[in-house]
Amino acid sequence: MTLFGTNGVRGIVNSEMTADMALNLGKSLGTYMHRHGLGSRVAVGRDTRISGDMLKSAAIAGLLSTGLEVVDVDILPTPALQYYVRDKTDAGVMITASHNPREYNGLKIVAGDGTEFSRQGEAEVEQIYYAGEFHAAQWNETGSFSSDQTILRTYMDGIISKVDAGTISTAGLTVVVDPGCGAGCGVTPILLRELGCRVITLNAQPDGTFPGRAPEPTREELGDLMNTVKAAGADLGVAHDGDADRVAFVDEKGEFLDEEDLLAIMAGHVLEGKKGSVVTPVSSSLKVRDVTESMGCELLWTAIGSIDVARKMIETGAVFGGEGNGGLIFPEFQYCRDGAMTAARMLEILASGRKLSELKQGIPEYYNTKKKIHVKDPKQVVEMLLTLDLHEGIGSAGDVGSVGDVGDVKVDRTDGLKLWYPDGWILIRPSGTEPLVRVYAESSTAGRTAELAGYGTDLVEEAARKVRQEEE
Ligand code: MG
């Protein structure tokens, strides 16, 4: 059984994600820190979800029972907690289900350097959790508890110090901000006003019922923001997910900005200021690669997950990184996805007089598709896929056997199986949580993308057939 998914532990409150789990996760993390001598101070925060108080209190009790000192930082964006942990504590716990629907909540661990906890660390905490072998402090050594309210101010000052605040504040920009009643309420509207913008807010009261829209800032959820930007004649619309590590933008015409376009636009902006490499997961669009290479820089691909992107950035000294879902990382500030920082960097771009709709037109066009194929054991199917003679299914004239490159098709195993064609790619990955395999494809025309997705689907079905045959 796995507890930690791609982004911490998550589930529906009081059925899949309970107070007992938060308590034992707190004990497990405390035991892990005790075992490895990782220090004694842990910051615990939460987003605006209704069950936040319950899960936070339980996690705190668990941590205290192991003798750790807890600082309660209450409601704040995940990147604000990460900023605080980096400078002030030895670890952090965030109670959040990020962009998941209202009824969900979860728990995420932050390492002492402010980055997301490593997969290895998660695996050990998970092992402690299931073994139930918790470190229990002596009666006179249980932990102490305090709270700190200074954190949002410190975080906002940190952002302001890392952007061109002078240029932004003289530009007289009007911005509509929709934090979606999530953790961004306490930061982004205030930050943008301090940067000299005229700020209009929507859904800016913290409310765990999320009355205005769902926590995920998709195009479908942001109708009110798009309309308000247009009606107000604003320069930009900004929306966050529930814990404000991600951002979505609306241009001055009221149109939603595709997150892959955002990634490419921001890569261009960062590289204009400073040359270096850019890091992104293998699921990202070729848009960011094209922009990066057009600036004479290198794009580095990683496995899917913001922790993989952040670690690769640290390892290579990259100047920028991010995912095609609005989670962008600016290393001069910190090595984690940061929604408010991304909004501030976007203001820098607009302050130079450029319109977001025009910037979007400068990004090369690609067509993407994603398919789900239901299979019994997705990991096994993808393993089987790697033993297949690929040239049968992938529309290539190549005659090379399994797993090596096939003709002019390059085989890439960074995450699942990625096939690079001269004019596009297919990515095949097992889902970690559901019985399905995902097939992604991209090329510069809709027809070719559909064809590539078709090859990918055929390969998965062939592999699933072989797995079934072997079982019989
Ligand atoms: Mg999030």
Tab-separated table of N, CA, C and O and ligand atoms in Angstrom, residues 98-99 241 243-246 337, ligand 1:
chain	number	residue	atom	x	y	z
A	98	SER	N	-4.142	20.875	-2.236
A	98	SER	CA	-3.778	21.632	-3.435
A	98	SER	C	-5.000	21.984	-4.302
A	98	SER	O	-5.877	22.687	-3.845
A	99	HIS	N	-5.050	21.433	-5.514
A	99	HIS	CA	-6.133	21.776	-6.452
A	99	HIS	C	-7.302	20.797	-6.383
A	99	HIS	O	-8.274	20.948	-7.113
A	241	ASP	N	-4.419	27.946	-7.373
A	241	ASP	CA	-5.056	26.738	-6.848
A	241	ASP	C	-5.189	26.900	-5.325
A	241	ASP	O	-4.829	27.950	-4.781
A	243	ASP	N	-3.640	25.976	-2.645
A	243	ASP	CA	-2.493	26.297	-1.793
A	243	ASP	C	-1.530	27.265	-2.457
A	243	ASP	O	-0.423	27.515	-1.945
A	244	ALA	N	-1.932	27.815	-3.607
A	244	ALA	CA	-1.216	28.932	-4.257
A	244	ALA	C	0.247	28.639	-4.594
A	244	ALA	O	1.082	29.533	-4.606
A	245	ASP	N	0.556	27.369	-4.899
A	245	ASP	CA	1.877	27.136	-5.487
A	245	ASP	C	1.783	27.214	-7.009
A	245	ASP	O	2.782	27.344	-7.694
A	246	ARG	N	0.559	27.145	-7.507
A	246	ARG	CA	0.369	27.252	-8.950
A	246	ARG	C	-0.401	28.511	-9.292
A	246	ARG	O	-1.107	29.084	-8.468
A	337	ARG	N	7.784	25.411	-6.527
A	337	ARG	CA	6.749	26.089	-7.317
A	337	ARG	C	6.200	27.238	-6.489
A	337	ARG	O	5.947	27.084	-5.302
B	1	MG	MG	-0.966	23.274	-5.377
